[in-house]
PDB file of C-alpha atoms in Angstrom:
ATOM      1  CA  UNK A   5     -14.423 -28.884   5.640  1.00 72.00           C
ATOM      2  CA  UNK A   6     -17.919 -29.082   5.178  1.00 75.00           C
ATOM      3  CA  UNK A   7     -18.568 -29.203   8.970  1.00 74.00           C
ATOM      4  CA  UNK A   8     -17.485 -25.492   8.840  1.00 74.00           C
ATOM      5  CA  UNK A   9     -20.807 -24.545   6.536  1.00 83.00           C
ATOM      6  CA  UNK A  10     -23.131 -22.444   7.613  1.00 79.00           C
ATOM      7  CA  UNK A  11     -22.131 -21.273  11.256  1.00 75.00           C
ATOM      8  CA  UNK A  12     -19.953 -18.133  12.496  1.00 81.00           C
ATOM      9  CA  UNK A  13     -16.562 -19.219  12.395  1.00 79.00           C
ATOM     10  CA  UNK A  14     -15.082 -15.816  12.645  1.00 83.00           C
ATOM     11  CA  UNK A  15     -15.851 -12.767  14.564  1.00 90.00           C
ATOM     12  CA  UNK A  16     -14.073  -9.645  14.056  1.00 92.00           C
ATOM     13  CA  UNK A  17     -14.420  -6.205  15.489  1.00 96.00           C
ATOM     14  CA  UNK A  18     -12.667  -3.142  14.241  1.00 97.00           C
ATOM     15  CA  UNK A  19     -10.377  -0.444  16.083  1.00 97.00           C
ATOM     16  CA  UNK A  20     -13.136   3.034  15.854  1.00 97.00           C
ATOM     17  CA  UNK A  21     -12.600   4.132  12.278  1.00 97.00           C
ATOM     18  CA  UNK A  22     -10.758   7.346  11.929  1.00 96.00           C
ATOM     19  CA  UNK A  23     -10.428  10.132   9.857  1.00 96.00           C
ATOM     20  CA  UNK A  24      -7.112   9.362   8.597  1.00 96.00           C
ATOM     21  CA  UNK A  25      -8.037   5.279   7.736  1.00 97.00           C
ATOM     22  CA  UNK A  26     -11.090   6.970   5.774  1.00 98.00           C
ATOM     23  CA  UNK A  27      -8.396   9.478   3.844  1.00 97.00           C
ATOM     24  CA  UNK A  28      -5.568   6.828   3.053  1.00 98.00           C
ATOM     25  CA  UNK A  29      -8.495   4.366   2.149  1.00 98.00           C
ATOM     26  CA  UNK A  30      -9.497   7.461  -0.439  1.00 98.00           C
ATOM     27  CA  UNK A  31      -6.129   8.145  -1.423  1.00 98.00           C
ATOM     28  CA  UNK A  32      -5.202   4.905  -2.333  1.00 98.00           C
ATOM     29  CA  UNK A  33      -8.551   3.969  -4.547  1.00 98.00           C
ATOM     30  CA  UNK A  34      -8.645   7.120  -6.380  1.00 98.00           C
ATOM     31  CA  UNK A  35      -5.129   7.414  -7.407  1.00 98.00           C
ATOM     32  CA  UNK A  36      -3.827   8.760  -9.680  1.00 98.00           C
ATOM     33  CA  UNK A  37      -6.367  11.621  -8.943  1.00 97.00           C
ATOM     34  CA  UNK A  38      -6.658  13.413  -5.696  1.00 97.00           C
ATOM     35  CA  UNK A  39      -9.893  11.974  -3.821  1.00 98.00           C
ATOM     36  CA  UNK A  40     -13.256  14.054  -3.328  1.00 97.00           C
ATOM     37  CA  UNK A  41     -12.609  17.309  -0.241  1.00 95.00           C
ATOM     38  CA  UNK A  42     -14.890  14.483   1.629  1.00 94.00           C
ATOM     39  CA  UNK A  43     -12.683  12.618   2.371  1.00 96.00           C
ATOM     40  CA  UNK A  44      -9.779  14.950   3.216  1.00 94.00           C
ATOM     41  CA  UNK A  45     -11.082  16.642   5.782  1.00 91.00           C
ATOM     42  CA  UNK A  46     -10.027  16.775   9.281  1.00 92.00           C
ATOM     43  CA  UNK A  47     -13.232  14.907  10.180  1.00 92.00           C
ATOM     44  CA  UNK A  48     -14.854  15.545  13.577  1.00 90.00           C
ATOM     45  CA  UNK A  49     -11.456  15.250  15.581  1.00 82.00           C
ATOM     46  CA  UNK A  50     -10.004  18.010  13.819  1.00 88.00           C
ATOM     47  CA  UNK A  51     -13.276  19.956  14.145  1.00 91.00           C
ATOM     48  CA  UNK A  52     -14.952  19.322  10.696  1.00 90.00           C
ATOM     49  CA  UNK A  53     -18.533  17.049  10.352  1.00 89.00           C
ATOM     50  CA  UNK A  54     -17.740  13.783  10.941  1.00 92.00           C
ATOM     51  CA  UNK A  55     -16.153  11.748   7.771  1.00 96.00           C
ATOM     52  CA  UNK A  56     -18.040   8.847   6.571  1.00 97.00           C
ATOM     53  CA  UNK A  57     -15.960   6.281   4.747  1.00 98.00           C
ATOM     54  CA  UNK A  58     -17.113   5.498   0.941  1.00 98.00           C
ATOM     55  CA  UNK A  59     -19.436   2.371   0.453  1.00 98.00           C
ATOM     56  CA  UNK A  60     -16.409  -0.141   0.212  1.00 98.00           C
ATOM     57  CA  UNK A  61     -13.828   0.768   3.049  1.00 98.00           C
ATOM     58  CA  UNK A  62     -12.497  -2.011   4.853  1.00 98.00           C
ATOM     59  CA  UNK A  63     -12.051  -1.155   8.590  1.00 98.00           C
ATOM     60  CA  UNK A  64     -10.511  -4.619   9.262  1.00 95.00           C
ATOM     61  CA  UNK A  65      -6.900  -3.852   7.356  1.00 94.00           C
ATOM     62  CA  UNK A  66      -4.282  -4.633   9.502  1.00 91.00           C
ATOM     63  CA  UNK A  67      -5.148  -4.898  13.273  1.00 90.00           C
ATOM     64  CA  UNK A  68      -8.331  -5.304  15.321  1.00 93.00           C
ATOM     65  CA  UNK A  69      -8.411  -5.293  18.555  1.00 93.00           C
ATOM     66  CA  UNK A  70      -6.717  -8.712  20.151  1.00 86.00           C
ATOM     67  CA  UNK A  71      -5.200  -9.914  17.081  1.00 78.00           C
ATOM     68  CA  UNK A  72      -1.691 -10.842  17.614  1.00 73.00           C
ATOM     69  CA  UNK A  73       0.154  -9.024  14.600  1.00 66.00           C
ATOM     70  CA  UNK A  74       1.406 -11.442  12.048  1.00 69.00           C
ATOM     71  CA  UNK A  75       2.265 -11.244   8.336  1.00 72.00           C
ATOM     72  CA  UNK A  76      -1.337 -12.230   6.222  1.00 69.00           C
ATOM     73  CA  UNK A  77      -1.604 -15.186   5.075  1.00 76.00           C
ATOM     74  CA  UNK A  78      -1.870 -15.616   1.707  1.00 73.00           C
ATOM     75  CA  UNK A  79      -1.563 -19.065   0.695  1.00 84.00           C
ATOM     76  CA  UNK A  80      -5.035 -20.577  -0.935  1.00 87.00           C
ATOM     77  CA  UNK A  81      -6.383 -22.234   2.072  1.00 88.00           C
ATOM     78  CA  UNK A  82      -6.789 -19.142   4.205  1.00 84.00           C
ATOM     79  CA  UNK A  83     -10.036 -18.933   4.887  1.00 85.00           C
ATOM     80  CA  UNK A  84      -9.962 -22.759   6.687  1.00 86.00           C
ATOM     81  CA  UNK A  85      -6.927 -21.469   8.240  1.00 84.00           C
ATOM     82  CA  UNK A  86      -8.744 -18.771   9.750  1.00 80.00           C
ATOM     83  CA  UNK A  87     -11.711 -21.244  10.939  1.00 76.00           C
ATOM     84  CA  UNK A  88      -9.502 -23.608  12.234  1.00 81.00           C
ATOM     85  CA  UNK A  89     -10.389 -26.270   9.880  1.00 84.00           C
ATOM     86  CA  UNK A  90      -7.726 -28.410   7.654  1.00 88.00           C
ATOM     87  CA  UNK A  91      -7.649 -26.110   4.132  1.00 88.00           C
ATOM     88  CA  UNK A  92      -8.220 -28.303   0.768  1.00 89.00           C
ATOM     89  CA  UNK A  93      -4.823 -29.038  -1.363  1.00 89.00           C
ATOM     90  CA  UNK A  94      -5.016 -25.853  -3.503  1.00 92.00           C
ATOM     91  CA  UNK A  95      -2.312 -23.290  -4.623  1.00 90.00           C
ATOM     92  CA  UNK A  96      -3.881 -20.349  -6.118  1.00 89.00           C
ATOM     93  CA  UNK A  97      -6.979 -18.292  -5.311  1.00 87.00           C
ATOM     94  CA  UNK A  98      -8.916 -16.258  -7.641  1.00 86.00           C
ATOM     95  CA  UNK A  99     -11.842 -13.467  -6.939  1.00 89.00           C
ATOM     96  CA  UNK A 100     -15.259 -15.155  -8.911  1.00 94.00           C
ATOM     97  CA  UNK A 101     -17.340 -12.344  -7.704  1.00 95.00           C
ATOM     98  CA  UNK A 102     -19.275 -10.121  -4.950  1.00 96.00           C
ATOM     99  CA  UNK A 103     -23.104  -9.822  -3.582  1.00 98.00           C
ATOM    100  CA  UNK A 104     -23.229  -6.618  -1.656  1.00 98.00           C
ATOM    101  CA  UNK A 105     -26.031  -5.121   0.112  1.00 98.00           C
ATOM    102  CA  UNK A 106     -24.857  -1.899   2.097  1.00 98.00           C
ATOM    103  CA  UNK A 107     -27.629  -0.803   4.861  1.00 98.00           C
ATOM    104  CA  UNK A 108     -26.375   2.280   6.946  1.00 98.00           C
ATOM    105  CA  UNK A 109     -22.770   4.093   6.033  1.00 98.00           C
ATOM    106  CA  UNK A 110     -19.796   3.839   8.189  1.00 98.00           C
ATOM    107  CA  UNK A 111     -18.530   6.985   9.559  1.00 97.00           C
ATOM    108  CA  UNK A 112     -15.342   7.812  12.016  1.00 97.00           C
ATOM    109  CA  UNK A 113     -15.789   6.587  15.079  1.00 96.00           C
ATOM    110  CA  UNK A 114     -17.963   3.523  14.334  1.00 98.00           C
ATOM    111  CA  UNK A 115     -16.477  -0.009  15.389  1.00 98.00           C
ATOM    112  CA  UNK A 116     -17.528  -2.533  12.971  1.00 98.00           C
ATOM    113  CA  UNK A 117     -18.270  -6.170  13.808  1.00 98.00           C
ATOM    114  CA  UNK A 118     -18.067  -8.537  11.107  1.00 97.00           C
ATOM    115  CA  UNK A 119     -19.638 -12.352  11.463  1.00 95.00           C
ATOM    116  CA  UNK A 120     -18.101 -14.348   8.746  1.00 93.00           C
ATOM    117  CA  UNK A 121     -19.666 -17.502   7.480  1.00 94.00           C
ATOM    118  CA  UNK A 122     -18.160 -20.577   5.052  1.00 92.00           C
ATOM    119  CA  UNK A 123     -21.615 -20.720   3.053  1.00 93.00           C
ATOM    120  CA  UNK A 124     -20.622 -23.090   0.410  1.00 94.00           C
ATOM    121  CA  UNK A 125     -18.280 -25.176  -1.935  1.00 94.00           C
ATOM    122  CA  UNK A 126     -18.558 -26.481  -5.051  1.00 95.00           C
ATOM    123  CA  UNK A 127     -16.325 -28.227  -7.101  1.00 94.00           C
ATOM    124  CA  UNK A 128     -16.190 -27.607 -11.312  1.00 94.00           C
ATOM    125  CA  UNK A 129     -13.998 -28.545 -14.260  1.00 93.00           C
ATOM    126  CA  UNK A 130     -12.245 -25.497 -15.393  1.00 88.00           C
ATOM    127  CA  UNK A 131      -9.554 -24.952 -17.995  1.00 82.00           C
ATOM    128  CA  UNK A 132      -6.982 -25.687 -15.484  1.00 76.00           C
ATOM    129  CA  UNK A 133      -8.015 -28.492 -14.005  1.00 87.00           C
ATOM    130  CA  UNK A 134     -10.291 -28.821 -11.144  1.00 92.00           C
ATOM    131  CA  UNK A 135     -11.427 -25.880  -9.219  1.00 95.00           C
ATOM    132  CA  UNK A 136     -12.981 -25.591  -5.782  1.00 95.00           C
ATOM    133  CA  UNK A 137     -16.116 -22.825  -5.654  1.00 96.00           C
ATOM    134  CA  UNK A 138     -16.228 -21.541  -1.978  1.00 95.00           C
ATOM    135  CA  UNK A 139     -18.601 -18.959  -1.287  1.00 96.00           C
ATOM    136  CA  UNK A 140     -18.229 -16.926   2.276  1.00 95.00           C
ATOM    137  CA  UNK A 141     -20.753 -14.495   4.054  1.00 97.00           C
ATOM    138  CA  UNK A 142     -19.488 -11.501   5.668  1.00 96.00           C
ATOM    139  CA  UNK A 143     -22.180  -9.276   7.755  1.00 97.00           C
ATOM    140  CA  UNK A 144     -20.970  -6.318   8.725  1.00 98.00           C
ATOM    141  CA  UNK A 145     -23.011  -4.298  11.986  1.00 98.00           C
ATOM    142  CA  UNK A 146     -22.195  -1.424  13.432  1.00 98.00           C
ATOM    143  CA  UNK A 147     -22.318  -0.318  17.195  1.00 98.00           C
ATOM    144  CA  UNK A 148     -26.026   0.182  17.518  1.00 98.00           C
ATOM    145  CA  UNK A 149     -26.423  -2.994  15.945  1.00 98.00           C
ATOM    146  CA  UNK A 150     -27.430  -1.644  12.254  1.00 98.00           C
ATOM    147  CA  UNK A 151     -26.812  -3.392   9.128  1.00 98.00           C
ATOM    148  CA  UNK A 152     -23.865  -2.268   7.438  1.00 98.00           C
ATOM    149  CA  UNK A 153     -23.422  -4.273   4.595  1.00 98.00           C
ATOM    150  CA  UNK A 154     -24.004  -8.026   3.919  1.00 98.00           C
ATOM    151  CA  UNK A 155     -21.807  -9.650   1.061  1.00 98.00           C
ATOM    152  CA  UNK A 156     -21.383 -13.231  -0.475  1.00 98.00           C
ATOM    153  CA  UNK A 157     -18.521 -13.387  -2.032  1.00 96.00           C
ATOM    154  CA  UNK A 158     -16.910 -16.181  -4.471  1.00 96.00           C
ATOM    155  CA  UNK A 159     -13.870 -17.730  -4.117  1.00 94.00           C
ATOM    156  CA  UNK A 160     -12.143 -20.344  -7.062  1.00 94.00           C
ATOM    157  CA  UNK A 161      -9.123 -22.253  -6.135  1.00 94.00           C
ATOM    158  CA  UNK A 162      -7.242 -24.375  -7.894  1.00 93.00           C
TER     159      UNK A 162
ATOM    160  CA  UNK B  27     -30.158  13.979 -13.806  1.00 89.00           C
ATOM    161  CA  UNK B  28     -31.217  11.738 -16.623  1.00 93.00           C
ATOM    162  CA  UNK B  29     -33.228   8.732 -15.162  1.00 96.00           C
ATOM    163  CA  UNK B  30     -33.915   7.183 -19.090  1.00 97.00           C
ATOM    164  CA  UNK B  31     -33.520   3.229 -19.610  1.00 98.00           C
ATOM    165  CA  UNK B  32     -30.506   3.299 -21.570  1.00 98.00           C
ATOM    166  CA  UNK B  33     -28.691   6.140 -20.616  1.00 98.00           C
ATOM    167  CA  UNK B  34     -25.131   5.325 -20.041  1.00 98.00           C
ATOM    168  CA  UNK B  35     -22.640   6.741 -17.262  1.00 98.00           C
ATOM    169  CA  UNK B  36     -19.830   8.980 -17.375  1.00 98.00           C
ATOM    170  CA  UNK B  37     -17.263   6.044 -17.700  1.00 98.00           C
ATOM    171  CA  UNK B  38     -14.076   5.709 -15.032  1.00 98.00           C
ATOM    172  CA  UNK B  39     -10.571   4.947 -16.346  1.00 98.00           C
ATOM    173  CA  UNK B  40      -7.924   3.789 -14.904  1.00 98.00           C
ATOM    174  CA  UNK B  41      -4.533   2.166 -16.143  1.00 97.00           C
ATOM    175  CA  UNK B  42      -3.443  -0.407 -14.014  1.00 95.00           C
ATOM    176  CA  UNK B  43      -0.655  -1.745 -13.055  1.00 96.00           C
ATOM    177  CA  UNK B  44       1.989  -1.815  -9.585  1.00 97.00           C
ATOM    178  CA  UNK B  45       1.380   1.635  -8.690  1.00 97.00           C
ATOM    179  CA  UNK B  46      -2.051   1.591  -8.399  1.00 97.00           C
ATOM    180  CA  UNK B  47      -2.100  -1.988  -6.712  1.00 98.00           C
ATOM    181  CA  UNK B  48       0.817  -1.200  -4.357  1.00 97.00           C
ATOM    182  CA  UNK B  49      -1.544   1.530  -2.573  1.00 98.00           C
ATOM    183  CA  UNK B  50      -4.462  -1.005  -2.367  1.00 98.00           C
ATOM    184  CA  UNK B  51      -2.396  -3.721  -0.829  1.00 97.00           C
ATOM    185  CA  UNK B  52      -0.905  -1.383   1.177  1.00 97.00           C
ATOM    186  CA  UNK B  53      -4.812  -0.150   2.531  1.00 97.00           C
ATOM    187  CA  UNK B  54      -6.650  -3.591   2.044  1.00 96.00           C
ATOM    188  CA  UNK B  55      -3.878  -5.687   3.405  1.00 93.00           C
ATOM    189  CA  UNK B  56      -4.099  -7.372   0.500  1.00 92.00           C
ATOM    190  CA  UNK B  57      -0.027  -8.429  -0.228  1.00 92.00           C
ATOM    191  CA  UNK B  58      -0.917 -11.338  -2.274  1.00 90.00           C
ATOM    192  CA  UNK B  59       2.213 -12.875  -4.613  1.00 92.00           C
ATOM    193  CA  UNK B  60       0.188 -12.667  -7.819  1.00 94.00           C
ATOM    194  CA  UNK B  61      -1.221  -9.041  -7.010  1.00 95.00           C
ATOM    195  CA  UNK B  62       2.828  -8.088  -6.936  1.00 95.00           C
ATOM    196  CA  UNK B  63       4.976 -10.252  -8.826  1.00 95.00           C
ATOM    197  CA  UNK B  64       5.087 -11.147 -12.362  1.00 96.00           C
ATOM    198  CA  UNK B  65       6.138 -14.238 -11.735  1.00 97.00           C
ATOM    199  CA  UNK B  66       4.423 -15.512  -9.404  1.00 95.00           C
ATOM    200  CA  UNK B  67       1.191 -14.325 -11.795  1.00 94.00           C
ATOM    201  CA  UNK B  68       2.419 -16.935 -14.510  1.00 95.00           C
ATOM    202  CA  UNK B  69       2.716 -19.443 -11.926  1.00 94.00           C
ATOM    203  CA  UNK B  70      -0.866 -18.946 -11.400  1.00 90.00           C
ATOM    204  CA  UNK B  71      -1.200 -19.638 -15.406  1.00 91.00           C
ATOM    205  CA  UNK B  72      -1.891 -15.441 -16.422  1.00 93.00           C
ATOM    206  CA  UNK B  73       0.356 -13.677 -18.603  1.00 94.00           C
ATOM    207  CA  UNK B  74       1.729 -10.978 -15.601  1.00 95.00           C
ATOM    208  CA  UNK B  75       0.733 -10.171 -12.220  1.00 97.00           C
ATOM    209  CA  UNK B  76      -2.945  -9.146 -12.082  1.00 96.00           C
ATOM    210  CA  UNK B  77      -5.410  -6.478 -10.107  1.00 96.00           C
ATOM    211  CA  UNK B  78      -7.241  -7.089  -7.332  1.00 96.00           C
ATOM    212  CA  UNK B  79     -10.631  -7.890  -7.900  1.00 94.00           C
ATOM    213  CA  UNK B  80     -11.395  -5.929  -4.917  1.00 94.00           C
ATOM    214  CA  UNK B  81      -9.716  -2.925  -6.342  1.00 97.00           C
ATOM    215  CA  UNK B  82     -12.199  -3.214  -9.679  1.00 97.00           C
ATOM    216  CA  UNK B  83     -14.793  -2.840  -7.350  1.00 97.00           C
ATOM    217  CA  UNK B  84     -13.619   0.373  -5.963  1.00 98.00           C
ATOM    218  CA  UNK B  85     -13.834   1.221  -9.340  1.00 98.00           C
ATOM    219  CA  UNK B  86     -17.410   0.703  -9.699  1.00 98.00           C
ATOM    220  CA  UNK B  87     -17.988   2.267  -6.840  1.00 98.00           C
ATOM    221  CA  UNK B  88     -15.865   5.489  -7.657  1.00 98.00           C
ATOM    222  CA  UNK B  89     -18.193   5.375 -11.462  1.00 98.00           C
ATOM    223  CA  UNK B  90     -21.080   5.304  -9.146  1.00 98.00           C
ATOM    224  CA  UNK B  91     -20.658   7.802  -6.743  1.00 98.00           C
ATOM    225  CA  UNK B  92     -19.421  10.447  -8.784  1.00 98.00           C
ATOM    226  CA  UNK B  93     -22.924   9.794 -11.337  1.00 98.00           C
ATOM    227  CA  UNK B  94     -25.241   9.430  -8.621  1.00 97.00           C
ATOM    228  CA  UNK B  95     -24.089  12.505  -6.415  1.00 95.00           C
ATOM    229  CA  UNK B  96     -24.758  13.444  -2.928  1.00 94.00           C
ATOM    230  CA  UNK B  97     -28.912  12.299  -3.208  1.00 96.00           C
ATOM    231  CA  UNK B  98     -27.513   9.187  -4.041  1.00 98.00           C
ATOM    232  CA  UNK B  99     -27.036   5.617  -2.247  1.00 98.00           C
ATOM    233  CA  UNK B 100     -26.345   2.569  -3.262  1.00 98.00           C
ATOM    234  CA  UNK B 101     -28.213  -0.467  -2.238  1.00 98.00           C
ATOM    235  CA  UNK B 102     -26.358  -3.268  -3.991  1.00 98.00           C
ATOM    236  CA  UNK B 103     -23.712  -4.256  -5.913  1.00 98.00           C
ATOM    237  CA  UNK B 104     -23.102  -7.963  -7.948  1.00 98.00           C
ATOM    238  CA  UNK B 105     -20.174  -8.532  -9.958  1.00 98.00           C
ATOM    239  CA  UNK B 106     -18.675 -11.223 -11.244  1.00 97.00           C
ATOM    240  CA  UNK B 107     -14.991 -11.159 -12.278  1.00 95.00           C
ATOM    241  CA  UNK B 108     -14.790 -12.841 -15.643  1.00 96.00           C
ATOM    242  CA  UNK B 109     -11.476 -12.065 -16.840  1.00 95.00           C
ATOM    243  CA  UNK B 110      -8.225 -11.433 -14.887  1.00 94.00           C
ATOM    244  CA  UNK B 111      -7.164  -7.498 -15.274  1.00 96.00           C
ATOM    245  CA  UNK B 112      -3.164  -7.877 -16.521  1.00 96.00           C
ATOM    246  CA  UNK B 113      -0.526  -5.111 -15.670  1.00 96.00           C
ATOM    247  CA  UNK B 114      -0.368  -2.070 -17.510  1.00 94.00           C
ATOM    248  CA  UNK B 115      -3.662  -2.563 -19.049  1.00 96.00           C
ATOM    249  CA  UNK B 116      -5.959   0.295 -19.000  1.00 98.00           C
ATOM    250  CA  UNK B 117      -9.500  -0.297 -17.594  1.00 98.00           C
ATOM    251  CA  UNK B 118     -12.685   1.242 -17.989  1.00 98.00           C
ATOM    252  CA  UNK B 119     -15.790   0.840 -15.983  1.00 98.00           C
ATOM    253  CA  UNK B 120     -19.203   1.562 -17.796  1.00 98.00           C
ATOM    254  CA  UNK B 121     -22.797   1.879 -16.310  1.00 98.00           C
ATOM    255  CA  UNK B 122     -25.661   1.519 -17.703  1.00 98.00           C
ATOM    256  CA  UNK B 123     -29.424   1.835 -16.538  1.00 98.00           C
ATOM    257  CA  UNK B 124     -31.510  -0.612 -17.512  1.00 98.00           C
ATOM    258  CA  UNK B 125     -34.488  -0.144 -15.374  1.00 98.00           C
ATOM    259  CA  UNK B 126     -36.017   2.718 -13.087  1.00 98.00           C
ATOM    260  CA  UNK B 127     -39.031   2.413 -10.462  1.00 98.00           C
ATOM    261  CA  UNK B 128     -40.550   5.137  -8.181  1.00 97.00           C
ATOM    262  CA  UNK B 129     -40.329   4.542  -4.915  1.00 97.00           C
ATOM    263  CA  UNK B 130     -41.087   6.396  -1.386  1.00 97.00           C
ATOM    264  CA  UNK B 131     -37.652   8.074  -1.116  1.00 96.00           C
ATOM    265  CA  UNK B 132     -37.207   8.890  -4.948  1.00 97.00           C
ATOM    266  CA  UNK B 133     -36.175   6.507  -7.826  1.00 98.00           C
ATOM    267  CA  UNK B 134     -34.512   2.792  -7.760  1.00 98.00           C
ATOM    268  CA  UNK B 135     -32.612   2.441 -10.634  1.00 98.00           C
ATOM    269  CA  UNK B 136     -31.256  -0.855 -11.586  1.00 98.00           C
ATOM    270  CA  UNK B 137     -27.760  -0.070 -13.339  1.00 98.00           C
ATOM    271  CA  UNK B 138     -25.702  -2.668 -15.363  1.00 98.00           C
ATOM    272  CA  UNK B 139     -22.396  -2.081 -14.687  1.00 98.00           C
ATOM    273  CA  UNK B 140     -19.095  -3.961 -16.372  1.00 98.00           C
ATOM    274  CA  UNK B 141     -15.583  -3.098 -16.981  1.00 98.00           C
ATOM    275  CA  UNK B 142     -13.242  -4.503 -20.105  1.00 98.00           C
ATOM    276  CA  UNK B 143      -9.967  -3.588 -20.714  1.00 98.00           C
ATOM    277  CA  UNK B 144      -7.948  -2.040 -23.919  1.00 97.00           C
ATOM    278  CA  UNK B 145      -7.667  -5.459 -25.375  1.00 97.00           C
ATOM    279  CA  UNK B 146     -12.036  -5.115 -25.883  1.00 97.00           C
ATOM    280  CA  UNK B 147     -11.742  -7.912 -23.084  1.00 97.00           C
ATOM    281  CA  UNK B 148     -15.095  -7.991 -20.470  1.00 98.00           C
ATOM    282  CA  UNK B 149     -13.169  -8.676 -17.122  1.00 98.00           C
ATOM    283  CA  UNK B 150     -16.340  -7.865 -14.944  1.00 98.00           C
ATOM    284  CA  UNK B 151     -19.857  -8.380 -15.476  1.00 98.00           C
ATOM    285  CA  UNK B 152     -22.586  -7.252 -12.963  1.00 98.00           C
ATOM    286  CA  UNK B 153     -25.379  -4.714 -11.702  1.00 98.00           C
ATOM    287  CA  UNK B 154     -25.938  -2.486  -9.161  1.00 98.00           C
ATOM    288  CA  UNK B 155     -29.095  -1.285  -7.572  1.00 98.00           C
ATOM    289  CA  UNK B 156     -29.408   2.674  -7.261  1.00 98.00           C
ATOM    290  CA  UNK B 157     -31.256   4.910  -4.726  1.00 98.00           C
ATOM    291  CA  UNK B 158     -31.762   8.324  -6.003  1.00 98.00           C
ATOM    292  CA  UNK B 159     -33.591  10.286  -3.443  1.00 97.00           C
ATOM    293  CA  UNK B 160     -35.539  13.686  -4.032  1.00 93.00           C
ATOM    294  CA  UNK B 161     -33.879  16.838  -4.313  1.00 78.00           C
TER     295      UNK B 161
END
């Protein structure tokens, strides 16, 4: 696994973000209250300014361009899975915790292209039993090539 | 808006529990057995099915936002997710500024932010860094 550290093992680009991804994303985050007018709107399509999507949209959910549509996987050892490389002998994952710098916003119409990185792993005693620290890197550009966001994030399994 | 060390935000509340992660899934892609299912959240050794940590983060980010306002970015975010959040537990994310620097733009503020639960559990722990730009 460790041969996976460090490099680009992953490469996603999004569909262009639209107005209504940007609205459902709102909808869904600030239920059970109605979102801000923001992100309602019609966006530029429908005439309005353009929408731009709050700091922590994903505009990977569900299909990018090329990918073959398949149910997620959501067994422990998908992020190996996703690099190709044989996952540890885990069965659940946890969330241990986000690193998030955000540079420029997304707004409809931007395509997104994410390089993800395995950064580390670390192994710890925990309460139940041995647990596997993984840390990924996800960098997030947009199309003019501007920083989007940049985030470590922490994976336990156990 | 009030810029003082100390000050605390207007908190953001939020009982969780199958509605509310239903919609995220169903947005994030995030269908994961111990995000729906009871049981398959005691299999994983927690009392019920739990939230998305990803979904506690929208959280912060909603507490953010609507304190901050339009003049408003934010440059960072680091959480750590301490404690799982169980269904039908209601959830409150606090903010807190704990430092504030002048800068080109405006002010930096440096904003602890954590959310615990009705049970006076801490499930997240973290801070954020703040842009405020001049009116």
């Amino acid at each position: 696994m460790r041969g996976g550290l460090g490099r680009t093992i992953r490469k996603r680009t999004s569909f262009p973000i639209s107005v209504s991804d940007i609205r459902k994303w709102a909808i869904a985050v600030y239920y059970p209250e109605e979102p801000p007018t923001e992100y309602l709107g019609a966006g530029a399509a429908g005439g309005d300014p353009p929408a731009t999507a709050p700091e922590e949209f994903n505009p990977f959910a569900w299909a990018t361009p090329g990918r073959e549509p398949k149910n997620p996987d959501a067994s422990a050892g998908f992020l190996e899975r996703q690099a190709g490389i044989t996952p540890p002998d885990v069965m659940f994952v946890v969330n241990g915790g986000t690193v998030c710098e955000y540079g420029v916003p997304m707004q409809e119409g931007d395509v997104i292209t994410a390089d993800f990185t395995l950064k580390s792993y670390t192994q710890k005693e925990g309460k139940r039993g041995p647990l596997l620290i993984t840390e990924t890197q996800d960098r997030w550009t947009n199309q003019r090539d501007e920083l989007v966001r940049n985030a470590v994030m922490t994976y336990i399994r156990y | 808006m009030d810029l003082t060390p100390g000050t605390e935000l207007p908190a953001f509340v939020r009982t969780t529990g199958f509605a509310n992660w239903n919609r995220y899934a169903a947005v994030n892609e995030e269908f994961i057995p111990i995000h729906m299912d009871d049981e398959a959240g005691k299999a994983a050794g927690f009392p019920s099915a739990i939230g998305m940590g990803n979904l506690a983060w929208s959280y912060a980010h909603i507490m953010m936002r609507r304190w901050m306002g339009p003049n408003g970015k934010i440059e960072k975010l680091a959480v750590q997710y301490q404690l799982p959040n169980l269904r039908e537990s209601t959830i409150t994310v606090h903010g807190k500024i704990a430092e504030v620097s002048k800068c080109a733009e405006g002010s930096r503020a440096l904003v602890d932010i954590w959310v615990d639960d009705d049970a006076d559990r801490k499930l997240v722990n973290g801070q954020a860094t703040i842009l405020i730009r001049s009116a």
